Coordinates of C-alpha atoms in Angstrom, one line a residue:
M1 CA 43.8 11.6 -2.0
P2 CA 41.9 9.3 -4.4
D3 CA 40.8 10.7 -7.8
A4 CA 37.3 12.1 -7.5
L5 CA 34.5 9.8 -8.6
D6 CA 31.7 11.3 -10.8
A7 CA 28.2 11.0 -9.3
S8 CA 26.7 13.6 -11.6
P9 CA 23.9 14.4 -12.3
Y10 CA 23.2 13.5 -8.6
D11 CA 24.1 15.9 -5.8
A12 CA 22.8 13.9 -2.8
L13 CA 22.0 10.4 -1.5
L14 CA 19.0 9.8 0.7
L15 CA 18.9 6.8 3.0
L16 CA 15.2 6.0 3.4
S17 CA 14.1 3.6 6.1
F18 CA 11.1 2.5 8.1
G19 CA 11.9 4.2 11.4
G20 CA 11.3 2.9 14.9
P21 CA 10.6 4.2 18.5
E22 CA 13.6 5.3 20.6
G23 CA 11.9 5.0 24.0
P24 CA 8.7 3.7 25.8
D25 CA 6.8 6.9 25.2
D26 CA 7.4 6.6 21.4
V27 CA 6.0 3.1 20.9
V28 CA 2.3 3.8 20.6
P29 CA 2.7 7.1 18.6
F30 CA 5.1 5.2 16.3
L31 CA 2.6 2.4 15.8
E32 CA -0.1 5.0 15.2
N33 CA 2.0 6.3 12.3
V34 CA 2.5 2.8 10.9
T35 CA -1.2 1.9 11.0
R36 CA -2.7 5.3 10.2
G37 CA -6.0 5.0 8.5
R38 CA -6.8 1.5 9.8
G39 CA -8.7 2.6 12.8
I40 CA -6.8 0.4 15.3
P41 CA -7.6 1.3 18.9
K42 CA -4.8 2.5 21.2
E43 CA -5.2 -0.4 23.6
R44 CA -4.7 -2.8 20.7
L45 CA -1.6 -0.9 19.7
K46 CA -0.2 -1.3 23.2
E47 CA -0.7 -5.0 22.9
V48 CA 0.9 -5.1 19.4
G49 CA 3.9 -3.1 20.7
R50 CA 4.7 -5.5 23.6
H51 CA 7.8 -6.7 21.9
Y52 CA 9.1 -3.2 21.7
F53 CA 8.6 -2.8 25.5
L54 CA 10.6 -6.0 26.0
F55 CA 13.5 -3.9 24.6
G56 CA 12.9 -0.8 26.7
G57 CA 10.7 0.7 24.0
V58 CA 13.7 1.1 21.7
S59 CA 13.9 -0.3 18.2
P60 CA 17.4 -1.2 17.1
I61 CA 16.8 0.1 13.5
N62 CA 17.7 3.7 14.1
D63 CA 21.1 3.0 15.6
Q64 CA 21.7 0.6 12.8
N65 CA 20.8 3.3 10.2
R66 CA 23.2 5.6 12.0
A67 CA 25.9 3.0 11.6
L68 CA 25.1 2.5 8.0
L69 CA 25.2 6.3 7.4
A70 CA 28.7 6.4 9.0
A71 CA 29.9 3.5 6.9
L72 CA 28.6 5.1 3.7
R73 CA 30.2 8.5 4.5
K74 CA 33.5 6.8 5.4
D75 CA 33.5 4.7 2.2
F76 CA 32.6 7.7 0.0
A77 CA 35.3 9.9 1.5
E78 CA 37.9 7.2 1.2
H79 CA 37.1 6.7 -2.5
G80 CA 36.8 10.3 -3.5
L81 CA 33.0 10.3 -4.0
D82 CA 31.8 13.8 -3.0
L83 CA 28.2 13.0 -2.3
P84 CA 26.4 14.1 0.9
V85 CA 24.3 11.4 2.5
Y86 CA 21.0 12.3 4.3
W87 CA 18.6 10.1 6.3
G88 CA 14.8 10.1 6.4
N89 CA 12.2 7.7 7.8
R90 CA 8.7 6.7 6.8
N91 CA 7.3 6.4 10.3
W92 CA 9.5 8.2 12.8
A93 CA 12.1 10.9 13.2
P94 CA 13.9 12.0 11.2
Y95 CA 10.8 12.1 9.1
L96 CA 11.2 11.9 5.3
T97 CA 9.3 15.1 4.6
D98 CA 11.5 17.1 7.0
T99 CA 14.6 15.6 5.5
L100 CA 13.5 16.5 1.9
R101 CA 12.9 20.1 3.1
G102 CA 16.4 20.1 4.5
L103 CA 17.8 18.8 1.2
V104 CA 16.1 21.6 -0.7
A105 CA 17.2 24.2 1.7
D106 CA 20.8 22.9 1.2
G107 CA 20.4 23.5 -2.5
H108 CA 20.1 19.9 -3.7
R109 CA 18.1 19.3 -6.8
R110 CA 18.9 15.7 -8.0
V111 CA 18.6 13.1 -5.3
L112 CA 19.2 9.3 -5.3
V113 CA 17.3 7.2 -2.8
L114 CA 18.6 4.1 -1.1
A115 CA 15.7 2.2 0.6
T116 CA 16.6 -0.3 3.3
S117 CA 14.7 -3.0 1.5
A118 CA 16.6 -5.2 -1.1
Y119 CA 13.7 -7.0 -2.8
A120 CA 10.7 -6.2 -4.9
S121 CA 7.3 -6.0 -3.2
Y122 CA 4.6 -3.4 -2.4
S123 CA 5.8 -2.9 1.2
G124 CA 9.5 -3.1 0.2
C125 CA 9.4 -0.7 -2.8
R126 CA 6.1 0.7 -4.0
Q127 CA 5.1 1.9 -0.5
Y128 CA 8.5 3.7 -0.2
R129 CA 7.8 5.4 -3.5
E130 CA 4.3 6.4 -2.3
N131 CA 5.8 8.0 0.8
L132 CA 8.2 9.9 -1.5
A133 CA 5.3 11.2 -3.5
D134 CA 3.5 12.3 -0.3
A135 CA 6.6 14.1 0.8
L136 CA 7.0 15.9 -2.5
A137 CA 3.4 16.9 -2.5
A138 CA 3.9 18.5 1.0
L139 CA 6.9 20.4 -0.4
Q140 CA 4.9 21.5 -3.4
A141 CA 2.1 22.7 -1.1
D142 CA 4.8 24.8 0.8
G143 CA 5.8 26.4 -2.5
L144 CA 9.2 24.8 -2.5
D145 CA 11.2 23.8 -5.6
L146 CA 10.9 20.1 -6.0
P147 CA 14.1 18.0 -6.3
R148 CA 14.2 15.2 -9.0
I149 CA 14.1 11.9 -7.1
D150 CA 15.4 8.6 -8.4
K151 CA 15.6 5.3 -6.5
L152 CA 18.5 2.9 -6.6
R153 CA 17.6 -0.5 -8.1
H154 CA 17.0 -3.6 -6.0
Y155 CA 20.3 -4.8 -4.7
F156 CA 19.4 -8.3 -3.4
N157 CA 21.9 -10.0 -5.8
H158 CA 24.7 -7.5 -5.6
P159 CA 27.9 -9.2 -4.4
G160 CA 28.3 -6.6 -1.7
F161 CA 25.0 -7.7 -0.2
V162 CA 25.3 -11.4 -0.8
E163 CA 29.0 -12.0 0.3
P164 CA 28.4 -10.8 3.9
M165 CA 25.4 -13.1 4.2
I166 CA 27.5 -16.0 3.0
D167 CA 30.1 -15.3 5.6
G168 CA 27.3 -15.0 8.2
V169 CA 26.0 -18.5 7.4
L170 CA 29.5 -19.9 7.5
D171 CA 30.1 -18.4 10.9
A172 CA 26.8 -19.7 12.2
L173 CA 27.6 -23.2 11.0
A174 CA 31.0 -23.1 12.6
D175 CA 29.5 -22.1 15.9
L176 CA 27.3 -25.2 16.0
P177 CA 28.6 -28.2 17.9
E178 CA 30.8 -30.3 15.7
D179 CA 28.6 -33.4 16.0
V180 CA 25.6 -31.7 14.5
R181 CA 27.3 -29.2 12.1
D182 CA 27.4 -31.2 8.9
G183 CA 23.8 -32.3 9.2
A184 CA 22.5 -28.8 9.9
H185 CA 19.6 -27.5 7.8
I186 CA 19.6 -23.8 6.7
A187 CA 16.3 -21.9 7.0
F188 CA 16.5 -18.8 4.9
T189 CA 14.0 -16.4 6.4
T190 CA 12.3 -13.3 5.2
H191 CA 9.2 -11.2 6.1
S192 CA 5.9 -12.9 5.2
I193 CA 3.6 -10.8 3.1
P194 CA 0.1 -11.5 1.8
A195 CA 0.1 -14.1 -0.9
S196 CA -1.7 -11.7 -3.2
A197 CA 1.0 -9.0 -2.7
A198 CA 3.7 -11.6 -3.4
D199 CA 2.0 -12.8 -6.6
T200 CA 1.9 -9.2 -8.0
S201 CA 5.4 -8.2 -6.9
G202 CA 7.9 -7.0 -9.5
P203 CA 7.1 -6.1 -13.1
E204 CA 3.9 -7.5 -14.7
E205 CA 5.9 -10.2 -16.6
A206 CA 7.1 -11.5 -13.2
H207 CA 3.6 -11.8 -11.7
G208 CA 2.4 -15.2 -10.8
E209 CA 2.9 -17.7 -8.0
G210 CA 5.0 -15.7 -5.5
G211 CA 6.0 -13.1 -8.1
A212 CA 9.4 -11.4 -8.0
Y213 CA 9.5 -11.4 -4.2
V214 CA 9.7 -15.2 -3.9
E215 CA 11.8 -15.6 -7.0
Q216 CA 14.4 -13.1 -5.8
H217 CA 14.7 -14.6 -2.4
L218 CA 15.0 -18.1 -3.8
D219 CA 17.8 -16.9 -6.1
V220 CA 19.8 -15.4 -3.1
A221 CA 19.2 -18.5 -1.0
Q222 CA 20.6 -20.7 -3.8
L223 CA 23.6 -18.4 -4.2
I224 CA 24.4 -18.7 -0.5
A225 CA 23.8 -22.5 -0.3
D226 CA 26.0 -23.0 -3.3
A227 CA 28.8 -20.9 -1.8
V228 CA 28.5 -22.7 1.5
R229 CA 28.8 -26.1 -0.3
E230 CA 31.9 -24.9 -2.3
R231 CA 33.6 -23.5 0.8
T232 CA 32.9 -26.3 3.3
G233 CA 32.4 -29.4 1.0
V234 CA 29.0 -30.0 2.7
D235 CA 25.7 -29.8 0.9
H236 CA 23.3 -28.5 3.5
P237 CA 19.6 -28.9 2.8
W238 CA 17.7 -25.6 2.9
R239 CA 14.3 -24.0 2.5
L240 CA 12.9 -20.4 2.2
V241 CA 10.6 -19.8 5.2
Y242 CA 8.8 -16.8 6.5
Q243 CA 8.4 -14.8 9.7
S244 CA 6.7 -11.7 11.2
R245 CA 3.2 -12.3 9.9
S246 CA 0.9 -9.5 11.0
G247 CA -2.3 -9.9 9.0
A248 CA -5.8 -11.2 9.7
P249 CA -5.9 -15.0 10.0
H250 CA -8.4 -15.4 7.1
I251 CA -6.0 -13.7 4.6
P252 CA -3.4 -16.1 3.0
W253 CA 0.2 -15.1 3.7
L254 CA 3.4 -16.7 2.6
E255 CA 4.2 -19.9 4.6
P256 CA 5.7 -21.8 6.3
D257 CA 6.3 -19.8 9.4
I258 CA 9.8 -20.2 10.9
C259 CA 8.5 -21.6 14.2
D260 CA 6.3 -24.2 12.4
H261 CA 9.3 -25.0 10.2
L262 CA 11.5 -25.6 13.3
E263 CA 8.9 -28.0 14.6
E264 CA 8.7 -29.9 11.3
R265 CA 12.5 -30.1 10.9
H266 CA 12.8 -31.4 14.4
A267 CA 10.2 -34.0 13.9
A268 CA 12.0 -35.1 10.7
G269 CA 15.2 -35.7 12.7
V270 CA 17.3 -32.7 11.6
P271 CA 20.0 -32.3 14.2
A272 CA 20.4 -28.5 14.0
V273 CA 19.2 -25.4 12.1
V274 CA 20.9 -22.2 11.0
M275 CA 18.3 -19.4 10.6
A276 CA 19.6 -17.0 7.9
P277 CA 17.6 -13.8 7.7
I278 CA 18.3 -12.9 4.1
G279 CA 15.2 -10.7 3.7
F280 CA 16.5 -8.1 6.2
V281 CA 19.3 -5.5 5.8
S282 CA 20.0 -5.2 9.5
D283 CA 19.2 -6.7 12.9
H284 CA 16.1 -4.7 13.5
M285 CA 13.1 -5.7 15.6
E286 CA 11.8 -8.4 13.3
V287 CA 15.2 -10.1 13.7
R288 CA 15.8 -9.4 17.4
Y289 CA 12.4 -10.4 18.5
D290 CA 10.9 -12.8 15.9
L291 CA 14.1 -14.8 15.5
D292 CA 16.3 -14.2 18.5
T293 CA 13.5 -14.3 21.0
E294 CA 10.5 -16.2 19.7
A295 CA 12.1 -18.7 17.3
K296 CA 15.0 -19.4 19.6
A297 CA 12.5 -20.1 22.4
K298 CA 10.7 -22.5 20.2
A299 CA 14.0 -24.3 19.4
E300 CA 14.9 -24.5 23.1
E301 CA 11.5 -26.0 23.8
L302 CA 12.2 -28.6 21.1
G303 CA 15.7 -29.2 22.2
L304 CA 16.9 -28.3 18.7
P305 CA 20.3 -26.6 18.4
V306 CA 20.0 -23.4 16.4
R307 CA 22.2 -20.5 15.4
R308 CA 21.2 -17.2 13.7
S309 CA 23.4 -15.8 11.0
A310 CA 24.2 -12.1 10.8
T311 CA 22.5 -9.6 8.6
V312 CA 24.5 -7.3 6.3
G313 CA 24.1 -4.2 8.5
A314 CA 27.0 -1.7 8.0
D315 CA 29.4 -4.2 6.6
P316 CA 32.1 -2.3 4.5
R317 CA 31.3 -4.5 1.5
F318 CA 27.7 -3.3 1.6
A319 CA 28.8 0.3 1.8
A320 CA 31.0 -0.3 -1.2
A321 CA 28.1 -1.9 -3.0
I322 CA 26.0 1.2 -2.5
R323 CA 28.9 3.3 -3.9
D324 CA 29.0 1.0 -6.9
L325 CA 25.2 1.3 -7.4
V326 CA 25.3 5.1 -7.1
L327 CA 28.1 5.3 -9.8
E328 CA 26.3 2.8 -12.0
R329 CA 23.1 4.8 -11.9
A330 CA 24.9 8.1 -12.4
A331 CA 26.7 6.7 -15.4
A332 CA 23.4 5.5 -16.9
E333 CA 21.7 8.8 -16.4
S334 CA 24.5 10.8 -17.9
G335 CA 25.0 8.4 -20.9
R336 CA 28.5 7.3 -19.7
G337 CA 27.6 3.6 -19.8
G338 CA 29.2 1.0 -17.5
T339 CA 28.7 -2.4 -16.0
R340 CA 25.8 -3.6 -13.9
C341 CA 27.0 -6.0 -11.2
A342 CA 24.8 -8.9 -10.1
L343 CA 25.1 -12.5 -9.1
G344 CA 22.8 -15.4 -9.7
A345 CA 20.3 -16.2 -12.4
L346 CA 18.2 -13.1 -12.5
G347 CA 20.6 -10.4 -13.4
A348 CA 20.6 -6.7 -12.5
S349 CA 17.1 -5.3 -11.7
H350 CA 15.5 -2.4 -13.5
D351 CA 16.5 1.2 -12.7
V352 CA 13.0 2.6 -13.0
C353 CA 9.9 0.7 -11.7
P354 CA 7.6 0.2 -14.7
V355 CA 3.9 0.8 -14.7
G356 CA 2.1 -2.2 -13.0
C357 CA 5.2 -3.0 -10.8
C358 CA 4.2 -4.0 -7.3
P359 CA 0.8 -2.4 -7.7
A360 CA -0.8 -0.4 -4.9
R361 CA -3.6 -1.7 -2.8
A362 CA -5.5 1.4 -3.9
P363 CA -4.5 3.8 -6.6
K364 CA -2.0 6.3 -5.1
P365 CA 0.7 8.4 -6.7
A366 CA 4.3 7.1 -6.4
A367 CA 7.5 8.9 -7.1
A368 CA 10.6 7.5 -8.8
G369 CA 8.9 5.3 -11.3
A370 CA 7.6 5.2 -14.8
D371 CA 4.2 6.3 -13.5
S372 CA 5.5 9.1 -11.3
P373 CA 3.7 12.5 -11.4
Y374 CA 7.0 14.1 -10.4
A375 CA 9.2 13.0 -13.4

């Protein structure tokens, strides 16, 4: 048996994700959860949910989280890290509040949170923290003892997140016909967000054009492009592009859209494209539908060879990275010191989100940050 690793003061890890429907009857209720407070009619939600119905009403994200849970538990056990791993979702079962109730009932009082979002943004960080605050408020209303909640830092540039994506791009390039492979363009994709949200992403000193959200994605894209060049000897041109826009047409969102980009690259004479979804932890609906369905259909219409590289998912290197991040944060909290592992130009992200980081659309309490009411 390996020597026990010390995760103190933490006594549990919570995998916190978005959630998704698991059958046709779940689709509209799930979307009602996602859009609560916006007054969107049910008929409109049925239209919005059409891509879920194409997949039998089942989002792949829940099974992917189950696979990640299994990978984390296996890695922890094999390396002597005695830390139970729980799972809660923002918008579907298992719901975050129910999971926190279970954590408290099981006697846990110091909990680390792993969010399935690697980058800084309101929707990728602050909103998760707001959901945590809502759940803690519900526990407080029930008269339960509240656990101390901390959130793992952004892991976009951890080697265990980046290396699987490098391999995914290499595999996608190798799968292209040989006569177009060396001339292939790499389109690094991520979720489009409102330009105003991007500009205010990350700590206040990072605010500006695109904010930390764009800066972090560009850093990862450069890391992957450099690694591909070093391992193949070919310098592939690349660009960061966006997908999955859902906002009103009059509100500026990050561009270009992946389908528009495919048209532009084809018109420029590019012989092939690899779509690399670096903004997503796993192959959930935004990858399966927006890339594997819509973008590939656009490429077929153009006669443009495309391949889509794999996301990180439950890769053992990612599970090992989470173990590393858990031990890093535990050491910092207990004063044991230690190294902070990160690739690229930006270095390791902050442990605690500062005041003004990824500000809310409207003032709302958020846990696990410098402005948390549950410190």
